[in-house]
CSV table of C-alpha atoms in Angstrom, one decimal:
chain,number,residue,atom,x,y,z
A,1,UNK,CA,-0.3,105.7,114.5
A,2,UNK,CA,3.0,104.5,115.7
A,3,UNK,CA,3.9,103.0,112.3
A,4,UNK,CA,2.7,106.3,110.8
A,5,UNK,CA,5.3,108.0,113.0
A,6,UNK,CA,8.1,105.8,111.7
A,7,UNK,CA,7.2,106.5,108.1
A,8,UNK,CA,6.4,110.2,108.5
A,9,UNK,CA,9.9,111.2,109.4
A,10,UNK,CA,12.0,108.7,107.4
A,11,UNK,CA,10.2,109.2,104.1
A,12,UNK,CA,10.7,112.7,102.7
A,13,UNK,CA,14.4,113.0,103.1
A,14,UNK,CA,14.7,116.1,100.9
A,15,UNK,CA,13.9,118.5,103.7
A,16,UNK,CA,15.3,121.9,103.0
A,17,UNK,CA,16.6,122.5,106.5
A,18,UNK,CA,19.7,124.3,107.5
A,19,UNK,CA,23.0,122.5,106.8
A,20,UNK,CA,23.8,122.2,110.5
A,21,UNK,CA,20.4,120.6,111.3
A,22,UNK,CA,20.7,118.2,108.5
A,23,UNK,CA,23.8,116.6,110.1
A,24,UNK,CA,22.2,116.5,113.5
A,25,UNK,CA,18.6,115.7,112.5
A,26,UNK,CA,18.7,112.1,113.7
A,27,UNK,CA,19.9,113.2,117.1
A,28,UNK,CA,17.2,115.8,117.4
A,29,UNK,CA,14.4,113.4,116.3
A,30,UNK,CA,15.6,110.7,118.7
A,31,UNK,CA,15.4,113.1,121.6
A,32,UNK,CA,12.0,114.4,120.6
A,33,UNK,CA,10.5,110.9,120.2
A,34,UNK,CA,12.0,110.0,123.6
A,35,UNK,CA,10.2,113.0,125.1
A,36,UNK,CA,7.1,111.9,123.2
A,37,UNK,CA,6.9,108.9,125.6
A,38,UNK,CA,5.8,111.3,128.3
A,39,UNK,CA,2.3,110.7,126.9
A,40,UNK,CA,2.3,106.9,127.5
A,41,UNK,CA,4.0,107.4,130.9
A,42,UNK,CA,1.2,109.9,132.0
A,43,UNK,CA,-1.5,107.5,130.8
A,44,UNK,CA,0.0,104.5,132.5
A,45,UNK,CA,0.4,106.4,135.8
A,46,UNK,CA,-3.1,107.7,135.6
A,47,UNK,CA,-4.5,104.2,135.1
A,48,UNK,CA,-2.4,102.9,138.0
A,49,UNK,CA,-3.0,105.6,140.6
A,50,UNK,CA,-6.5,106.6,139.6
A,51,UNK,CA,-8.2,103.6,137.9
A,52,UNK,CA,-11.3,104.5,136.0
A,53,UNK,CA,-10.6,108.2,135.9
A,54,UNK,CA,-9.2,108.3,132.4
A,55,UNK,CA,-11.9,108.3,129.7
A,56,UNK,CA,-10.5,107.0,126.4
A,57,UNK,CA,-13.6,108.3,124.6
A,58,UNK,CA,-12.4,111.8,125.4
A,59,UNK,CA,-8.6,111.3,125.3
A,60,UNK,CA,-8.5,109.6,121.8
A,61,UNK,CA,-10.5,112.3,119.9
A,62,UNK,CA,-8.4,115.0,121.7
A,63,UNK,CA,-5.1,113.6,120.6
A,64,UNK,CA,-6.4,112.9,117.1
A,65,UNK,CA,-7.5,116.6,116.7
A,66,UNK,CA,-4.0,117.5,118.0
A,67,UNK,CA,-2.4,115.3,115.4
A,68,UNK,CA,-4.5,116.7,112.5
A,69,UNK,CA,-3.7,120.3,113.5
A,70,UNK,CA,0.0,119.6,114.0
A,71,UNK,CA,0.2,117.9,110.6
A,72,UNK,CA,-1.5,120.8,108.9
A,73,UNK,CA,0.9,123.3,110.6
A,74,UNK,CA,3.8,121.0,109.6
A,75,UNK,CA,2.9,121.2,106.0
A,76,UNK,CA,2.8,125.0,106.2
A,77,UNK,CA,5.7,125.8,108.5
A,78,UNK,CA,8.2,122.8,108.1
A,79,UNK,CA,10.7,125.0,106.2
A,80,UNK,CA,10.6,128.0,108.5
A,81,UNK,CA,13.8,128.7,110.5
A,82,UNK,CA,14.4,130.9,113.5
A,83,UNK,CA,17.5,132.2,115.2
A,84,UNK,CA,18.2,130.4,118.5
A,85,UNK,CA,21.3,131.3,120.5
A,86,UNK,CA,22.7,133.0,117.4
A,87,UNK,CA,22.2,130.0,115.1
A,88,UNK,CA,19.6,129.2,112.5
A,89,UNK,CA,17.3,126.4,113.7
A,90,UNK,CA,14.2,124.8,112.2
A,91,UNK,CA,12.3,125.3,115.4
A,92,UNK,CA,8.7,125.0,114.0
A,93,UNK,CA,9.7,121.6,112.4
A,94,UNK,CA,11.1,120.3,115.6
A,95,UNK,CA,8.2,121.5,117.8
A,96,UNK,CA,5.6,120.0,115.5
A,97,UNK,CA,7.6,116.8,115.2
A,98,UNK,CA,7.5,116.6,119.0
A,99,UNK,CA,3.7,117.1,119.0
A,100,UNK,CA,3.2,114.3,116.4
A,101,UNK,CA,5.6,112.0,118.3
A,102,UNK,CA,3.7,112.7,121.5
A,103,UNK,CA,0.4,111.7,119.8
A,104,UNK,CA,1.8,108.7,118.1
A,105,UNK,CA,3.5,107.4,121.3
A,106,UNK,CA,0.3,107.9,123.3
A,107,UNK,CA,-2.0,106.2,120.7
A,108,UNK,CA,-0.9,102.7,121.7
A,109,UNK,CA,-1.8,103.1,125.3
A,110,UNK,CA,-5.2,104.6,124.6
A,111,UNK,CA,-6.4,102.9,121.4
A,112,UNK,CA,-5.7,99.3,122.6
A,113,UNK,CA,-7.4,99.6,126.0
A,114,UNK,CA,-10.3,101.3,124.2
A,115,UNK,CA,-10.6,98.2,121.9
A,116,UNK,CA,-11.5,96.1,125.0
A,117,UNK,CA,-15.1,97.3,124.5
A,118,UNK,CA,-15.3,95.4,121.2
A,119,UNK,CA,-15.1,91.7,120.3
A,120,UNK,CA,-11.6,90.2,119.7
A,121,UNK,CA,-11.7,90.5,115.9
A,122,UNK,CA,-11.6,94.3,116.3
A,123,UNK,CA,-8.1,93.9,117.7
A,124,UNK,CA,-7.0,92.2,114.5
A,125,UNK,CA,-8.5,94.8,112.2
A,126,UNK,CA,-6.8,97.4,114.4
A,127,UNK,CA,-3.4,95.9,113.6
A,128,UNK,CA,-4.3,95.7,109.9
A,129,UNK,CA,-5.0,99.4,110.0
A,130,UNK,CA,-1.8,100.0,111.8
A,131,UNK,CA,0.1,98.2,109.1
A,132,UNK,CA,-1.6,100.2,106.4
A,133,UNK,CA,-0.7,103.4,108.2
A,134,UNK,CA,2.9,102.5,107.5
A,135,UNK,CA,2.4,101.2,104.0
A,136,UNK,CA,0.6,104.3,102.5
A,137,UNK,CA,3.1,106.9,103.7
A,138,UNK,CA,5.9,104.6,102.7
A,139,UNK,CA,4.7,104.3,99.1
A,140,UNK,CA,4.1,108.0,98.8
A,141,UNK,CA,7.5,108.8,100.2
A,142,UNK,CA,9.2,106.4,97.7
A,143,UNK,CA,7.2,108.1,95.0
A,144,UNK,CA,8.9,111.3,95.9
A,145,UNK,CA,12.0,109.9,94.3
A,146,UNK,CA,14.4,111.2,96.8
A,147,UNK,CA,17.9,109.8,96.4
A,148,UNK,CA,17.7,108.7,92.8
A,149,UNK,CA,20.9,109.4,90.9
A,150,UNK,CA,22.9,108.5,87.8
A,151,UNK,CA,26.7,108.2,87.4
A,152,UNK,CA,28.1,110.7,84.9
A,153,UNK,CA,31.6,110.4,83.4
A,154,UNK,CA,33.4,113.7,83.7
A,155,UNK,CA,37.0,114.9,83.1
A,156,UNK,CA,37.6,114.4,86.9
A,157,UNK,CA,36.2,110.9,86.9
A,158,UNK,CA,32.8,109.4,87.6
A,159,UNK,CA,30.5,111.6,89.7
A,160,UNK,CA,26.9,111.1,90.9
A,161,UNK,CA,24.2,113.4,89.9
A,162,UNK,CA,21.0,113.3,91.9
A,163,UNK,CA,17.6,113.8,90.2
A,164,UNK,CA,15.2,116.4,91.4
A,165,UNK,CA,12.4,115.0,93.7
A,166,UNK,CA,9.0,114.5,92.0
A,167,UNK,CA,7.2,116.6,94.6
A,168,UNK,CA,8.2,118.7,97.6
A,169,UNK,CA,8.1,117.5,101.2
A,170,UNK,CA,5.2,119.7,102.0
A,171,UNK,CA,3.0,117.6,99.7
A,172,UNK,CA,4.0,114.6,101.8
A,173,UNK,CA,3.0,116.3,105.0
A,174,UNK,CA,-0.4,117.3,103.4
A,175,UNK,CA,-0.9,113.6,102.7
A,176,UNK,CA,-0.3,112.8,106.3
A,177,UNK,CA,-2.9,115.5,107.2
A,178,UNK,CA,-5.5,113.8,105.0
A,179,UNK,CA,-4.6,110.4,106.5
A,180,UNK,CA,-4.9,111.6,110.0
A,181,UNK,CA,-8.2,113.4,109.2
A,182,UNK,CA,-9.7,110.2,107.8
A,183,UNK,CA,-8.5,108.3,110.8
A,184,UNK,CA,-10.2,110.8,113.2
A,185,UNK,CA,-13.5,110.7,111.3
A,186,UNK,CA,-13.4,106.9,111.2
A,187,UNK,CA,-12.9,106.7,115.0
A,188,UNK,CA,-15.8,109.0,115.5
A,189,UNK,CA,-17.9,106.8,113.3
A,190,UNK,CA,-16.8,103.8,115.3
A,191,UNK,CA,-17.4,105.4,118.7
A,192,UNK,CA,-20.9,106.6,117.9
A,193,UNK,CA,-22.2,103.7,115.9
A,194,UNK,CA,-25.7,102.7,117.1
A,195,UNK,CA,-25.4,99.4,118.8
A,196,UNK,CA,-27.2,97.7,121.7
A,197,UNK,CA,-24.7,96.8,124.5
A,198,UNK,CA,-24.7,93.3,125.8
A,199,UNK,CA,-23.8,92.0,129.3
A,200,UNK,CA,-20.8,89.6,129.5
A,201,UNK,CA,-21.3,86.8,132.0
A,202,UNK,CA,-18.6,85.0,133.9
A,203,UNK,CA,-20.4,81.7,133.6
A,204,UNK,CA,-21.7,80.6,130.2
A,205,UNK,CA,-23.8,77.6,129.3
A,206,UNK,CA,-22.2,75.0,127.1
A,207,UNK,CA,-24.1,76.1,124.0
A,208,UNK,CA,-23.1,79.7,124.6
A,209,UNK,CA,-19.5,78.7,124.9
A,210,UNK,CA,-19.7,76.7,121.7
A,211,UNK,CA,-21.2,79.7,119.9
A,212,UNK,CA,-18.4,81.9,121.3
A,213,UNK,CA,-15.8,79.4,120.0
A,214,UNK,CA,-17.4,79.4,116.6
A,215,UNK,CA,-17.4,83.1,116.5
A,216,UNK,CA,-13.6,83.1,117.2
A,217,UNK,CA,-13.2,80.6,114.3
A,218,UNK,CA,-15.2,82.8,112.0
A,219,UNK,CA,-14.2,86.3,113.1
A,220,UNK,CA,-15.9,88.1,110.2
A,221,UNK,CA,-19.3,86.7,111.2
A,222,UNK,CA,-21.7,89.5,112.2
A,223,UNK,CA,-21.8,88.8,115.9
A,224,UNK,CA,-20.8,90.4,119.2
A,225,UNK,CA,-21.4,93.9,120.3
A,226,UNK,CA,-19.4,96.4,122.3
A,227,UNK,CA,-19.6,96.6,126.1
A,228,UNK,CA,-21.3,99.5,127.7
A,229,UNK,CA,-19.3,102.2,129.4
A,230,UNK,CA,-20.6,101.1,132.8
A,231,UNK,CA,-19.2,97.6,132.2
A,232,UNK,CA,-15.8,99.0,131.1
A,233,UNK,CA,-15.6,101.2,134.1
A,234,UNK,CA,-16.4,98.3,136.5
A,235,UNK,CA,-13.7,96.2,134.8
A,236,UNK,CA,-11.1,99.1,135.1
A,237,UNK,CA,-11.7,99.5,138.8
A,238,UNK,CA,-12.1,95.9,139.8
A,239,UNK,CA,-10.3,93.5,137.4
A,240,UNK,CA,-11.6,90.0,137.9
A,241,UNK,CA,-8.2,88.3,138.3
A,242,UNK,CA,-4.6,89.2,138.6
A,243,UNK,CA,-3.1,90.1,135.2
A,244,UNK,CA,0.5,89.3,136.0
A,245,UNK,CA,0.5,85.6,135.3
A,246,UNK,CA,3.5,83.8,133.8
A,247,UNK,CA,1.7,83.4,130.5
A,248,UNK,CA,0.8,87.0,130.2
A,249,UNK,CA,4.4,88.1,131.1
A,250,UNK,CA,5.7,85.7,128.5
A,251,UNK,CA,3.3,87.2,125.9
A,252,UNK,CA,4.4,90.8,126.8
A,253,UNK,CA,8.0,89.8,126.6
A,254,UNK,CA,7.5,88.5,123.0
A,255,UNK,CA,5.6,91.6,122.2
A,256,UNK,CA,8.3,93.9,123.5
A,257,UNK,CA,11.0,92.0,121.6
A,258,UNK,CA,9.1,92.0,118.3
A,259,UNK,CA,8.5,95.8,118.5
A,260,UNK,CA,12.1,96.5,119.5
A,261,UNK,CA,13.2,94.7,116.3
A,262,UNK,CA,10.5,95.8,113.9
A,263,UNK,CA,10.1,99.4,115.0
A,264,UNK,CA,13.6,100.3,116.3
A,265,UNK,CA,16.5,98.0,115.5
A,266,UNK,CA,16.0,96.9,111.9
A,267,UNK,CA,14.5,100.1,110.5
A,268,UNK,CA,17.7,101.9,111.7
A,269,UNK,CA,19.9,99.7,109.5
A,270,UNK,CA,17.5,98.9,106.5
A,271,UNK,CA,19.5,101.2,104.2
A,272,UNK,CA,22.7,99.5,105.1
A,273,UNK,CA,21.3,96.0,104.6
A,274,UNK,CA,19.6,96.8,101.2
A,275,UNK,CA,21.3,99.7,99.4
A,276,UNK,CA,24.5,97.8,98.6
A,277,UNK,CA,22.4,95.6,96.4
A,278,UNK,CA,20.9,98.6,94.6
A,279,UNK,CA,18.0,101.0,95.0
A,280,UNK,CA,15.6,98.4,93.5
A,281,UNK,CA,16.4,96.0,96.3
A,282,UNK,CA,15.8,98.8,98.9
A,283,UNK,CA,12.5,99.8,97.3
A,284,UNK,CA,11.3,96.3,97.1
A,285,UNK,CA,12.2,95.5,100.7
A,286,UNK,CA,10.5,98.6,102.0
A,287,UNK,CA,7.3,98.2,99.9
A,288,UNK,CA,6.9,94.4,100.1
A,289,UNK,CA,7.8,94.4,103.8
A,290,UNK,CA,5.1,97.0,104.5
A,291,UNK,CA,2.7,95.0,102.4
A,292,UNK,CA,3.6,91.8,104.5
A,293,UNK,CA,2.6,93.7,107.7
A,294,UNK,CA,-1.2,94.2,107.0
A,295,UNK,CA,-1.3,90.9,105.1
A,296,UNK,CA,-0.1,89.0,108.1
A,297,UNK,CA,-2.6,90.8,110.3
A,298,UNK,CA,-5.3,89.9,107.8
A,299,UNK,CA,-4.3,86.2,107.9
A,300,UNK,CA,-4.6,86.3,111.7
A,301,UNK,CA,-8.3,87.2,111.3
A,302,UNK,CA,-8.8,83.7,110.1
A,303,UNK,CA,-6.0,81.6,111.5
A,304,UNK,CA,-5.0,82.3,115.1
A,305,UNK,CA,-2.1,80.5,116.7
A,306,UNK,CA,-2.7,80.2,120.4
A,307,UNK,CA,0.1,77.9,121.4
A,308,UNK,CA,2.7,79.5,123.6
A,309,UNK,CA,5.4,77.2,122.2
A,310,UNK,CA,4.3,77.9,118.7
A,311,UNK,CA,4.6,81.7,119.3
A,312,UNK,CA,8.0,81.2,120.8
A,313,UNK,CA,9.2,79.3,117.7
A,314,UNK,CA,7.7,81.9,115.4
A,315,UNK,CA,9.5,84.6,117.4
A,316,UNK,CA,12.8,82.7,117.2
A,317,UNK,CA,12.3,82.3,113.4
A,318,UNK,CA,11.8,86.1,113.1
A,319,UNK,CA,15.0,86.6,115.2
A,320,UNK,CA,17.0,84.4,112.8
A,321,UNK,CA,16.0,86.6,109.9
A,322,UNK,CA,16.6,89.7,112.0
A,323,UNK,CA,20.1,88.5,112.8
A,324,UNK,CA,20.8,87.8,109.1
A,325,UNK,CA,19.7,91.3,108.1
A,326,UNK,CA,21.8,92.8,110.9
A,327,UNK,CA,24.8,90.8,109.6
A,328,UNK,CA,24.2,92.2,106.1
A,329,UNK,CA,24.1,95.7,107.5
A,330,UNK,CA,27.3,95.2,109.5
A,331,UNK,CA,29.1,93.9,106.4
A,332,UNK,CA,28.0,96.9,104.3
A,333,UNK,CA,29.1,98.1,101.8
A,334,UNK,CA,30.3,94.6,100.8
A,335,UNK,CA,27.7,92.0,101.9
A,336,UNK,CA,27.5,88.4,100.6
A,337,UNK,CA,26.2,87.8,97.1
A,338,UNK,CA,26.9,91.4,96.1
A,339,UNK,CA,26.3,92.0,92.4
A,340,UNK,CA,24.1,89.0,91.9
A,341,UNK,CA,20.4,88.6,91.5
A,342,UNK,CA,20.5,86.0,94.3
A,343,UNK,CA,21.6,88.6,96.8
A,344,UNK,CA,18.7,90.9,95.9
A,345,UNK,CA,16.2,88.0,96.1
A,346,UNK,CA,17.5,86.8,99.5
A,347,UNK,CA,17.6,90.3,101.1
A,348,UNK,CA,14.1,91.1,99.9
A,349,UNK,CA,12.6,87.8,101.0
A,350,UNK,CA,14.3,88.1,104.4
A,351,UNK,CA,12.7,91.5,105.0
A,352,UNK,CA,9.3,90.1,103.9
A,353,UNK,CA,9.4,87.1,106.2
A,354,UNK,CA,10.9,89.0,109.1
A,355,UNK,CA,8.1,91.6,108.9
A,356,UNK,CA,5.4,89.1,108.3
A,357,UNK,CA,6.3,86.8,111.2
A,358,UNK,CA,6.5,89.6,113.8
A,359,UNK,CA,3.4,91.3,112.5
A,360,UNK,CA,1.4,88.1,112.9
A,361,UNK,CA,2.9,87.7,116.3
A,362,UNK,CA,1.8,91.1,117.4
A,363,UNK,CA,-1.8,90.5,116.4
A,364,UNK,CA,-2.0,87.1,118.1
A,365,UNK,CA,-0.6,88.5,121.4
A,366,UNK,CA,-3.0,91.4,121.2
A,367,UNK,CA,-5.9,89.1,120.7
A,368,UNK,CA,-4.9,86.8,123.5
A,369,UNK,CA,-4.4,89.7,125.9
A,370,UNK,CA,-7.8,91.0,124.9
A,371,UNK,CA,-9.3,88.2,126.9
A,372,UNK,CA,-7.4,89.2,130.0
A,373,UNK,CA,-9.2,92.5,130.2
A,374,UNK,CA,-8.7,96.3,129.9
A,375,UNK,CA,-5.5,96.3,132.0
A,376,UNK,CA,-4.0,93.7,129.7
A,377,UNK,CA,-4.5,95.9,126.7
A,378,UNK,CA,-3.1,98.9,128.5
A,379,UNK,CA,0.1,97.0,129.2
A,380,UNK,CA,0.0,95.6,125.7
A,381,UNK,CA,0.3,99.2,124.5
A,382,UNK,CA,3.0,100.0,127.0
A,383,UNK,CA,5.2,97.1,125.9
A,384,UNK,CA,4.7,98.0,122.2
A,385,UNK,CA,5.9,101.6,122.9
A,386,UNK,CA,8.7,100.6,125.3
A,387,UNK,CA,10.1,98.0,123.0
A,388,UNK,CA,10.1,100.4,120.1
A,389,UNK,CA,11.8,103.1,122.2
A,390,UNK,CA,14.4,100.7,123.6
A,391,UNK,CA,15.2,99.4,120.1
A,392,UNK,CA,15.5,102.9,118.6
A,393,UNK,CA,17.7,104.3,121.4
A,394,UNK,CA,19.9,101.2,121.3
A,395,UNK,CA,20.6,101.6,117.6
A,396,UNK,CA,21.0,105.4,117.5
A,397,UNK,CA,24.5,105.5,119.0
A,398,UNK,CA,25.7,102.5,117.0
A,399,UNK,CA,24.5,104.1,113.7
A,400,UNK,CA,25.0,107.9,114.3
A,401,UNK,CA,27.7,108.1,117.0
A,402,UNK,CA,30.1,105.1,116.7
A,403,UNK,CA,29.4,104.5,113.0
A,404,UNK,CA,29.4,100.7,113.3
A,405,UNK,CA,27.6,100.5,110.0
A,406,UNK,CA,29.2,101.9,106.9
A,407,UNK,CA,27.4,103.3,103.8
A,408,UNK,CA,28.7,102.8,100.3
A,409,UNK,CA,29.9,105.7,98.2
A,410,UNK,CA,27.9,106.5,95.1
A,411,UNK,CA,29.4,105.6,91.7
A,412,UNK,CA,32.4,104.0,93.3
A,413,UNK,CA,33.5,100.4,93.5
A,414,UNK,CA,33.5,100.1,97.3
A,415,UNK,CA,34.7,96.5,97.4
A,416,UNK,CA,37.7,96.5,95.1
């Protein structure tokens, strides 16, 4: 749901809000999303001080119902304004945005621990679905056609004329409602599927261990069944070994860095890095980058890199592309190779590789932490959310307050 959150409020930009709110909308959303992290905080504290008391089979359907209701209300009331302190404010939009932010932020610290009940391959398909939850709204939002314009020659010079969007923002919010409804129904189907639980044993015979290894090599093989609720409750209350090993801390660090970059830092400057090369470069970067996300997760279902050094090298490679994209954004509106096809190709490929590397890294880390138990997956969700929040809050003042990054003016040669 977190990727859905990122797409939901960055896609339909033609919101008919009051003029004052339009200018301050990023500030409002940043504050609301920050408050949305009260959900993960509450879940984490509950697990710490009252282990075993939080039932994810109850919490997850509850927040999903809340998300479905909020998205329906958002589609209906998003354009309503009320008078607050003598000024017009889009209060329903802001309140419902907070509710969805709360749900999306809480999802990582509830869904991931819940997946401990299932074999490791379920973690990988979870991340595939998370990637698709960003891709679908992104494609629909781009189909809205917001921001398209043409340059018209007038007596007073060249002026931009924007095209009317293909469909209103409320249609986009209804699409989110349908997606969230399908997600909720799918989870119910998963939760109530009729399977016979099996007992995991700490000591396995050699042939059993071999069979387990083969299952990991062939994750789509029909094998492995969920743990019973009794087994999960026992693991919550009495974890077998200490989770805070150097290797697990290292994996969480990589996870936090990757989410800070992919969910906070780079999305904040994607327009600055791409739009100078044209709207086509921007659209290709957004769509192909979001395709690379679930595709990389799908690859991880068959090829899983377990080497800590290999994961570090992969993370370093992703950081190199992130640094290049940040440099392009900082040089906006006159980045290198401007006006050439090579510039478009390089920026699009950079976004694809950057997204693909870190998406694969997230799946691998999630899979490895699955073996460390329920607590490990809880902290996996915490670091995903914390990294995303830190990245977003770090970039907000740079983009919206200090204006470190500069946008190009339409229909004007910005580099002459």
